[in-house]
Coordinates of C-alpha atoms in Angstrom, one line a residue:
X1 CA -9.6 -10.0 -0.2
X2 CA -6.0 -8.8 0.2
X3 CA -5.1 -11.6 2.7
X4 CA -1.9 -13.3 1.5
X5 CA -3.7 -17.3 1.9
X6 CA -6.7 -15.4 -0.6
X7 CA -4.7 -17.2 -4.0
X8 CA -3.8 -20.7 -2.3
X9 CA -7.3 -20.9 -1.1
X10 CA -9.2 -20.0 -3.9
X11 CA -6.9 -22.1 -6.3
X12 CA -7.7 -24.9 -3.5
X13 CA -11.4 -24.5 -3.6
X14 CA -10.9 -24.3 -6.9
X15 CA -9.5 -28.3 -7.3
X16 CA -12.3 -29.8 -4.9
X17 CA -14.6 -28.3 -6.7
X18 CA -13.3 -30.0 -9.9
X19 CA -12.3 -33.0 -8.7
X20 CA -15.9 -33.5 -7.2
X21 CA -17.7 -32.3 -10.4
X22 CA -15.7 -34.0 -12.7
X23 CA -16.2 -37.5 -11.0
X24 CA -20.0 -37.4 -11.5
X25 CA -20.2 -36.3 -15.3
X26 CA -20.4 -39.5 -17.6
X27 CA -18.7 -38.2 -20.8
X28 CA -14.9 -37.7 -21.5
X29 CA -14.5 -34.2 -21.7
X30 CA -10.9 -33.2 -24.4
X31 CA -9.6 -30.7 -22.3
X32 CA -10.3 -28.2 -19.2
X33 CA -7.8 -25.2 -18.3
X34 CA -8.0 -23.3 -15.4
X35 CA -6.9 -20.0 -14.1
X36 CA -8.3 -19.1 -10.5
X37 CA -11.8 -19.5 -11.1
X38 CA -11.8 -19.0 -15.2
X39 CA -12.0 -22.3 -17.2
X40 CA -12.7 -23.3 -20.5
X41 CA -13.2 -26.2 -22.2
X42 CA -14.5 -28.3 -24.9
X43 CA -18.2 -29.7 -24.6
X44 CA -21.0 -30.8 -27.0
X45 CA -23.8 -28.3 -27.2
X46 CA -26.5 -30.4 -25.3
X47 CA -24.1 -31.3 -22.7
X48 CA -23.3 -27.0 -21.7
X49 CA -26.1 -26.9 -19.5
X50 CA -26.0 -30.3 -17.8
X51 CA -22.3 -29.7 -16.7
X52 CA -23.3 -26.0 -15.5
X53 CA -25.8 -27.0 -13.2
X54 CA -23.4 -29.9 -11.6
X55 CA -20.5 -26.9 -11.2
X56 CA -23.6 -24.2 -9.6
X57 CA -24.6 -27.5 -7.3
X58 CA -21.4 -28.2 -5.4
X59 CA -22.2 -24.8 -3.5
X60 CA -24.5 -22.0 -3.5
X61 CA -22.0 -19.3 -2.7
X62 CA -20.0 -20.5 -5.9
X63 CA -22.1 -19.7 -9.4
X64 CA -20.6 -20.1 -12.7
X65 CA -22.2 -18.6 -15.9
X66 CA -21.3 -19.8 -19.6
X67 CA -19.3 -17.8 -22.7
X68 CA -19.4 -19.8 -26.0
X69 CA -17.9 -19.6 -29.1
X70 CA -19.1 -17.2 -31.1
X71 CA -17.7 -17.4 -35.0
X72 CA -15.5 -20.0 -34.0
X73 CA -13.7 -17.6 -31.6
X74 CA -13.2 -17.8 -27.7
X75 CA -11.7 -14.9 -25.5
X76 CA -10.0 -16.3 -22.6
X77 CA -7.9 -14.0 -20.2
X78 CA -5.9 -11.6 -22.5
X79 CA -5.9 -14.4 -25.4
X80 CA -8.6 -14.8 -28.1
X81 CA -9.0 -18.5 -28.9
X82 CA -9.7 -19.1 -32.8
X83 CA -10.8 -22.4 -34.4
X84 CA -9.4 -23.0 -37.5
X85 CA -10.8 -24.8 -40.7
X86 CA -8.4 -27.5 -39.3
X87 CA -9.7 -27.9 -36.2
X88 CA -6.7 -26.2 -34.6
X89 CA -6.8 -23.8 -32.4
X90 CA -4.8 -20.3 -33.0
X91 CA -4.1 -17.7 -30.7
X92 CA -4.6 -13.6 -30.6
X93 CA -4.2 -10.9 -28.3
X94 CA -7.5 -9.7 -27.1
X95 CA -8.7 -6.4 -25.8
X96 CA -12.2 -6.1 -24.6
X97 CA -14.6 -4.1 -26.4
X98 CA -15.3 -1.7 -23.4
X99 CA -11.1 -1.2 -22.8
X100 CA -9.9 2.4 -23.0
X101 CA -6.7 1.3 -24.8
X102 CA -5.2 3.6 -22.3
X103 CA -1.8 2.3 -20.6
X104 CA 0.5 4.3 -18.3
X105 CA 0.8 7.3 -20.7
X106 CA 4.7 9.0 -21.4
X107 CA 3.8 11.9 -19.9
X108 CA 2.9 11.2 -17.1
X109 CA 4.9 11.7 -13.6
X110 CA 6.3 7.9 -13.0
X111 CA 9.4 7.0 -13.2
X112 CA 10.7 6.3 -16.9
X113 CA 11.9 3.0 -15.7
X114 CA 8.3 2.0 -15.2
X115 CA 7.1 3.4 -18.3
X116 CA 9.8 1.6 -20.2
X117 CA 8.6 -1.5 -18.3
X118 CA 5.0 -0.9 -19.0
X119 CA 5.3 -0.5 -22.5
X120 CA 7.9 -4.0 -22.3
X121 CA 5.4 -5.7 -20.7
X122 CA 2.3 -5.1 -23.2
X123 CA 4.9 -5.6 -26.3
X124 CA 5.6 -9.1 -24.6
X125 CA 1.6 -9.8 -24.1
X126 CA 1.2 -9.1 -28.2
X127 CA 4.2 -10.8 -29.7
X128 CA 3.6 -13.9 -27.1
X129 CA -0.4 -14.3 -27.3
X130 CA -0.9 -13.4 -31.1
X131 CA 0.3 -16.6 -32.6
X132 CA -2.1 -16.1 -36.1
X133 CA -0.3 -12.6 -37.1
X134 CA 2.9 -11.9 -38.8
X135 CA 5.8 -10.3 -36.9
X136 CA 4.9 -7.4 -39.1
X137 CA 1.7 -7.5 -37.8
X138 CA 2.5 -7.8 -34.4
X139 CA 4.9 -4.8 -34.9
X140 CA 2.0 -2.2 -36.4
X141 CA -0.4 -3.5 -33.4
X142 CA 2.3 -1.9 -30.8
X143 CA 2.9 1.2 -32.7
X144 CA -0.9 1.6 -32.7
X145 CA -1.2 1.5 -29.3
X146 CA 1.6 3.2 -27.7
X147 CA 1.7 5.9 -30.3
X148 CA -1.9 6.7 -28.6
X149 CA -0.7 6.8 -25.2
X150 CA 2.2 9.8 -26.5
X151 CA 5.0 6.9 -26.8
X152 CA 7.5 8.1 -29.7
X153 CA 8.1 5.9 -32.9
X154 CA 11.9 6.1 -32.2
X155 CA 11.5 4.7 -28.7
X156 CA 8.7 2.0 -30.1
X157 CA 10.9 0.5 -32.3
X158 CA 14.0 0.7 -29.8
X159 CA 12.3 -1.6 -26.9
X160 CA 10.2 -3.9 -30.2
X161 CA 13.8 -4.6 -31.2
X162 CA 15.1 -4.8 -27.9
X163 CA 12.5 -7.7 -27.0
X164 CA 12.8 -9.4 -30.3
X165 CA 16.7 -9.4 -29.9
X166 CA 16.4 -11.0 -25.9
X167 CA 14.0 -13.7 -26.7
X168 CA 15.8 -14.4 -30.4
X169 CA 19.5 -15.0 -27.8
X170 CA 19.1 -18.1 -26.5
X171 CA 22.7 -18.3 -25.3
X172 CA 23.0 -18.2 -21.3
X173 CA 25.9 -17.1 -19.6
X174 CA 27.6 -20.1 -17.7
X175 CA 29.2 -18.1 -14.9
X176 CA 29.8 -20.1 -11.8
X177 CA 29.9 -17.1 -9.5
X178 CA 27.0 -16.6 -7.2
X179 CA 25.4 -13.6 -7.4
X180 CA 25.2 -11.2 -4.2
X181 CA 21.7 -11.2 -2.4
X182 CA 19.4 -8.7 -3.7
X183 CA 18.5 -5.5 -0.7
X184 CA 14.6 -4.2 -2.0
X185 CA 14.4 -0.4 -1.3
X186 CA 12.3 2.4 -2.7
X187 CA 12.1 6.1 -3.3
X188 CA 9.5 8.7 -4.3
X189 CA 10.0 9.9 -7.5
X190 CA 11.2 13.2 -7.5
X191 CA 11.8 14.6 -11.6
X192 CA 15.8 14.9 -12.3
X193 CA 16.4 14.0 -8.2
X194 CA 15.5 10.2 -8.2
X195 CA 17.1 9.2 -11.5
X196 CA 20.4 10.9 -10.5
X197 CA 20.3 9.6 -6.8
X198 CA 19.2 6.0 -8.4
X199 CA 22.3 6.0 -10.5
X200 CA 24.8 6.6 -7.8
X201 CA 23.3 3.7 -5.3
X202 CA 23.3 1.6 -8.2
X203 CA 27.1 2.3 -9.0
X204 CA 28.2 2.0 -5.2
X205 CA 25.9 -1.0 -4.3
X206 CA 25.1 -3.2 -7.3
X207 CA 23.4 -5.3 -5.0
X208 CA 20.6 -3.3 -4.4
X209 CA 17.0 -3.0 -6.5
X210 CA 15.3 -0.4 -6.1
X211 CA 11.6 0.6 -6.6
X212 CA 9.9 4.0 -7.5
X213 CA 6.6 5.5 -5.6
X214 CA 4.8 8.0 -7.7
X215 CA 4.0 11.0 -5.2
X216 CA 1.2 12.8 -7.5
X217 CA -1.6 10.1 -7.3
X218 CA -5.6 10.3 -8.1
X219 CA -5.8 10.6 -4.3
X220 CA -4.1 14.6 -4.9
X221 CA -6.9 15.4 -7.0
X222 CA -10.1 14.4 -4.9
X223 CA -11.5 16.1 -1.4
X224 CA -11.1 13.4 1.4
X225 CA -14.6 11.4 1.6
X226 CA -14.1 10.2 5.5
X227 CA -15.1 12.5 7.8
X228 CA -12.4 13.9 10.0
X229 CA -11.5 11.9 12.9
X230 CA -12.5 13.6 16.0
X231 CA -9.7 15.3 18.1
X232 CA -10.7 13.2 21.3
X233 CA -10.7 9.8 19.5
X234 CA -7.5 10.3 17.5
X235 CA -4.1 8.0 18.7
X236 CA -0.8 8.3 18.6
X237 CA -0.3 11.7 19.5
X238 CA 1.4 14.6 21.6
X239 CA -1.0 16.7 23.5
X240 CA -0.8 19.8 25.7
X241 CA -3.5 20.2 28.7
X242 CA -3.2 23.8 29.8
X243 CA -3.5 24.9 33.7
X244 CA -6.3 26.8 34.4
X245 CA -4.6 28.6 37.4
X246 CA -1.0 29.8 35.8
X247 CA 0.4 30.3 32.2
X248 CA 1.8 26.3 32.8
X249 CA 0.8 23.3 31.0
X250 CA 1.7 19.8 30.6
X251 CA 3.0 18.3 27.4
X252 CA 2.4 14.0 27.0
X253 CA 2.4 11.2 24.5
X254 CA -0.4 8.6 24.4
X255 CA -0.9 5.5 21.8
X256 CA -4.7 5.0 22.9
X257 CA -7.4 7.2 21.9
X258 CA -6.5 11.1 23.8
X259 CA -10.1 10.9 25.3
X260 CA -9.0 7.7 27.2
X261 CA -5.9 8.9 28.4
X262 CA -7.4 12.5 29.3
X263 CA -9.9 9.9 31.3
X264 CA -7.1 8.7 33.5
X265 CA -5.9 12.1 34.2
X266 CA -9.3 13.2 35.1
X267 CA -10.1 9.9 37.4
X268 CA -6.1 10.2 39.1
X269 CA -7.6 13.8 39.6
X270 CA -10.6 13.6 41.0
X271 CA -9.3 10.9 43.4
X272 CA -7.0 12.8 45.2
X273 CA -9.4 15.6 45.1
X274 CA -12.1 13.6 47.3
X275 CA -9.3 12.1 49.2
X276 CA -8.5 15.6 50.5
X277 CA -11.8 17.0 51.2
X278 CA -12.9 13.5 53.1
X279 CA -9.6 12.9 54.7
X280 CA -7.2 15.6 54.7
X281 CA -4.2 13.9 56.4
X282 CA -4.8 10.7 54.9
X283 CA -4.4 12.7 51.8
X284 CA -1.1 14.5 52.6
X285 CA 0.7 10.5 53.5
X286 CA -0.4 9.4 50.6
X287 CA 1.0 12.1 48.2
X288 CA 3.7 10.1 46.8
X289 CA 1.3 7.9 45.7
X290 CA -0.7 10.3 43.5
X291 CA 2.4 11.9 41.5
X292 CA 2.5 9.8 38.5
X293 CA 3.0 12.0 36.2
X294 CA 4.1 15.9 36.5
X295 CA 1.0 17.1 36.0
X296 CA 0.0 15.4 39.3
X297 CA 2.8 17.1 41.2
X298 CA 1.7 20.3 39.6
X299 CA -1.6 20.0 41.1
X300 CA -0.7 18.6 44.3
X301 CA 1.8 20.7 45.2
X302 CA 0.3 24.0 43.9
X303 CA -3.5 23.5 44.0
X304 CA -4.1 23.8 40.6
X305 CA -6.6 22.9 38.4
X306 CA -5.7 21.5 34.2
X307 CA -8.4 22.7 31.7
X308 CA -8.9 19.2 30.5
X309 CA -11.3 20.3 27.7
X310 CA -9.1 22.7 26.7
X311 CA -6.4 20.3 25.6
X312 CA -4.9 20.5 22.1
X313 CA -3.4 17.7 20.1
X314 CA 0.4 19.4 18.7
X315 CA 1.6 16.4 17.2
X316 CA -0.1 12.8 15.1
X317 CA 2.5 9.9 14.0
X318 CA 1.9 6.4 13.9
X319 CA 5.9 5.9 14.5
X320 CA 6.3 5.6 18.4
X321 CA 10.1 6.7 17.9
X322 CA 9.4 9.6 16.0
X323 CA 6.5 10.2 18.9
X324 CA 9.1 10.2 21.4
X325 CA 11.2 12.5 19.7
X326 CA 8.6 15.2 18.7
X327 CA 7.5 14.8 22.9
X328 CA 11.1 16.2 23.8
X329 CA 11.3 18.7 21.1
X330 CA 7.9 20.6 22.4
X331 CA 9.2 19.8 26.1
X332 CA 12.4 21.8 25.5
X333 CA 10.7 24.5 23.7
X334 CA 7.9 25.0 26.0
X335 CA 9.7 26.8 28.8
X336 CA 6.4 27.0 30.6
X337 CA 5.9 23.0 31.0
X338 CA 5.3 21.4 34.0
X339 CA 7.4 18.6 32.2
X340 CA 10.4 17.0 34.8
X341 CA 13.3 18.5 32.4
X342 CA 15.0 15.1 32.6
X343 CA 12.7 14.1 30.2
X344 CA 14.3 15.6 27.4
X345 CA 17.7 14.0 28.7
X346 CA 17.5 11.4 25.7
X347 CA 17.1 14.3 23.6
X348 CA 20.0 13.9 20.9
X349 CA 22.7 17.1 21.5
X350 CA 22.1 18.2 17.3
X351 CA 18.6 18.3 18.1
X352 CA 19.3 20.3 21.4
X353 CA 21.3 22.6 18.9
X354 CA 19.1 23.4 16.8
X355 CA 15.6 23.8 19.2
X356 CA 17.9 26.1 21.1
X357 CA 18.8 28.2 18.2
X358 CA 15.2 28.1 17.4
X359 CA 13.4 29.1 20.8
X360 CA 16.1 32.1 20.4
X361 CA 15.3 33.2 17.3
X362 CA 18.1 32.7 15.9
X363 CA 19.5 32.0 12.1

C-alpha cells in the first residue's frame, strides 16, 4: 500500500487473472467492466456460482464475493445501475446507505478554493452519473446536500450554473501559443494571509499553481498514541555533554541514534585513558592521534572527565542544513564551549548579528 507500482500492479494482476478465467468458461458472457478489482457483469442465474468459484480458484490470496440485482437495480462505484422495462440500462448517482452525507463542510478552516472545488466536484458526480433524473432533479439533489453541509443557496446555484454553462460551451480556444510550464508550490492556510499572498504570486507569476495545507487537522485534537522516543535513541540532533570537572561543555551534531555517537566518545575515551595508565609515554606521542574532536583536546589537555549521562539533546530536525545551522548558533552563544570557534566561521554575519544582540540582552 502507498507504493507508487501498487495501481499498475494490481490493474496487471488484475488482466491475468481475467484473461486466465475467462478462457476456461464455456458460455459467451455480454459484457464485463472493470475498475481495479470491482467488475460487473451480466450472467444467467445458474451460471453466478460456477464463474465465482473459477475467479476464487486462480489464487487463494485473491477471493471475490457476489452483489446481484436487487429490483432490477445494481450499485457499481458511485453509479446505481437500473434495468429498464426495455432492457436498457439507466444510470443514478448512488450514496450508500451507511454514508454520512457529510462533505468538506463551509465552515470549516480549508481554503475556499478547496471548498469551492469540493462542492464542483460532487455537482459534477450528480449531473454526470444520474442519467434517469431531470436537470431539475439533479438541481434539488445538490441543494439538498450542500445546503446540509452549511453551503448557501446563493453560492449553490452560482457554481450549478457555472458547471452547467462550462460543459453546455463546447467552443475551444484555437490559440497557437504554448503555454508557460506550470511550477507546483504550496502554502499553509493561514485565514485572510494566504488568500492575499495567493493573489499577488498569481499576479506576478501566472505560471505558478499553487496548493493549500490545512494547518488545524484531526491530528490537533487527539493525545499522541506512540510512546515518546527515548532521548538516547532519537537522530538528527544537537547535543551538549557537560564536563564534570569545570563549568565547560561540548556542543555536536550527530545523524545516528545520540546513544551511538555518545558510544564513540565514550570508546575514543576510554582508549586514551588505558593508553596512559599502561603506557604513559606512548600515550603522550600519540596525542595527536586522539584529538578528533574538541572534546578530546579538552580532556587531554586538561584531565577532564565529560558527564556522558548527563548529556542533553538542545536541538531535533530532520534537515541536515538547518542541523548545521542551529550547531553554530548554540556554539556562539555558549561562551563556555569547548567548541574550536572556527566552527561557527560558516556562520552567516545576519545571524552573527542577531545571536550577538541576543547573548547581550539586547533589543
Amino acid at each position: 500500500m502507498g507504493n507508487p507500482l501498487s495501481p499498475a500492479l494490481a490493474d496487471l494482476v488484475m488482466e491475468t487473472l481475467l484473461d486466465h478465467v475467462l478462457e476456461g468458461i464455456d458460455i459467451p458472457i455480454p459484457f464485463l467492466k472493470k475498475y481495479v478489482d470491482d467488475l460487473i457483469t451480466a450472467l444467467p442465474i445458474d451460471m453466478i456460482e460456477h464463474v465465482r468459484n473459477a475467479l476464487n480458484e486462480f489464487n487463494s490470496h485473491i477471493q471475490f464475493t457476489c452483489e446481484m440485482e436487487n429490483n432490477n437495480q445494481l450499485p457499481y462505484l458511485d453509479m446505481l445501475l437500473i434495468r429498464t422495462a426495455q432492457q436498457k440500462i439507466v444510470t443514478d448517482w448512488y450514496k450508500k446507505p451507511v454514508a454520512s452525507g457529510r462533505i468538506l463542510n463551509y465552515f470549516s478552516f480549508h481554503p475556499l478554493t478547496q471548498k469551492l472545488n469540493t462542492a464542483t466536484g460532487f455537482i459534477g458526480r450528480v449531473f454526470k452519473l444520474s442519467t434517469c433524473r431531470s436537470e431539475n432533479e439533479k438541481k434539488e439533489l445538490v441543494r439538498d446536500y450542500l445546503l446540509n453541509n452549511n453551503y448557501s443557496s446563493s453560492l449553490i446555484n452560482r457554481l450549478i450554473n457555472r458547471y452547467i454553462n462550462k460543459n453546455t460551451n463546447t467552443h475551444e480556444s484555437n490559440s497557437s501559443t504554448h503555454p508557460e510550464p506550470k511550477v507546483y508550490r504550496s502554502l499553509h492556510h493561514v485565514e485572510k494571509l494566504t488568500p492575499a499572498l495567493a493573489k499577488v504570486i498569481n499576479r506576478n507569476f501566472p505560471n505558478v499553481q499553487l496548493g493549500f495545507k490545512c494547518v488545524k487537522t484531526n491530528r490537533l485534537l487527539f493525545s499522541k498514541l506512540k510512546d515518546a522516543t527515548p532521548q538516547l535513541e532519537k537522530r538528527n540532533v544537537i547535543y551538549r555533554i557537560p564536563c564534570a570537572d569545570c563549568d565547560c561543555a561540548y556542543i555536536g551534531l550527530t545523524t545516528q541514534q545520540l546513544k551511538n555517537r555518545l558510544s564513540g566518545h565514550r570508546s575514543l575515551i576510554n582508549r586514551y585513558a588505558d593508553l596512559k595508565s599502561s603506557d604513559p609515554n606512548r600515550a603522550t606521542e600519540r596525542e595527536e592521534e586522539f584529538k578528533k574532536t574538541a572534546l578530546m583536546v579538552h580532556v587531554i589537555e586538561n584531565e577532564h572527565r565529560f558527564d556522558l549521562p548527563g548529556t542533553k539533546i538542545l536541538e531535533q530536525d530532520n534537515r541536515l542544513n538547518a542541523l548545521q545551522v542551529l550547531e553554530m548558533c548554540h556554539i556562539f552563544c555558549d561562551t563556555k564551549t569547548v567548541n574550536y570557534r572556527t566552527d561557527t566561521s560558516n556562520l552567516s554575519v545576519v545571524y552573527s548579528g542577531l545571536l550577538h544582540s541576543i547573548t547581550n540582552g539586547e533589543r
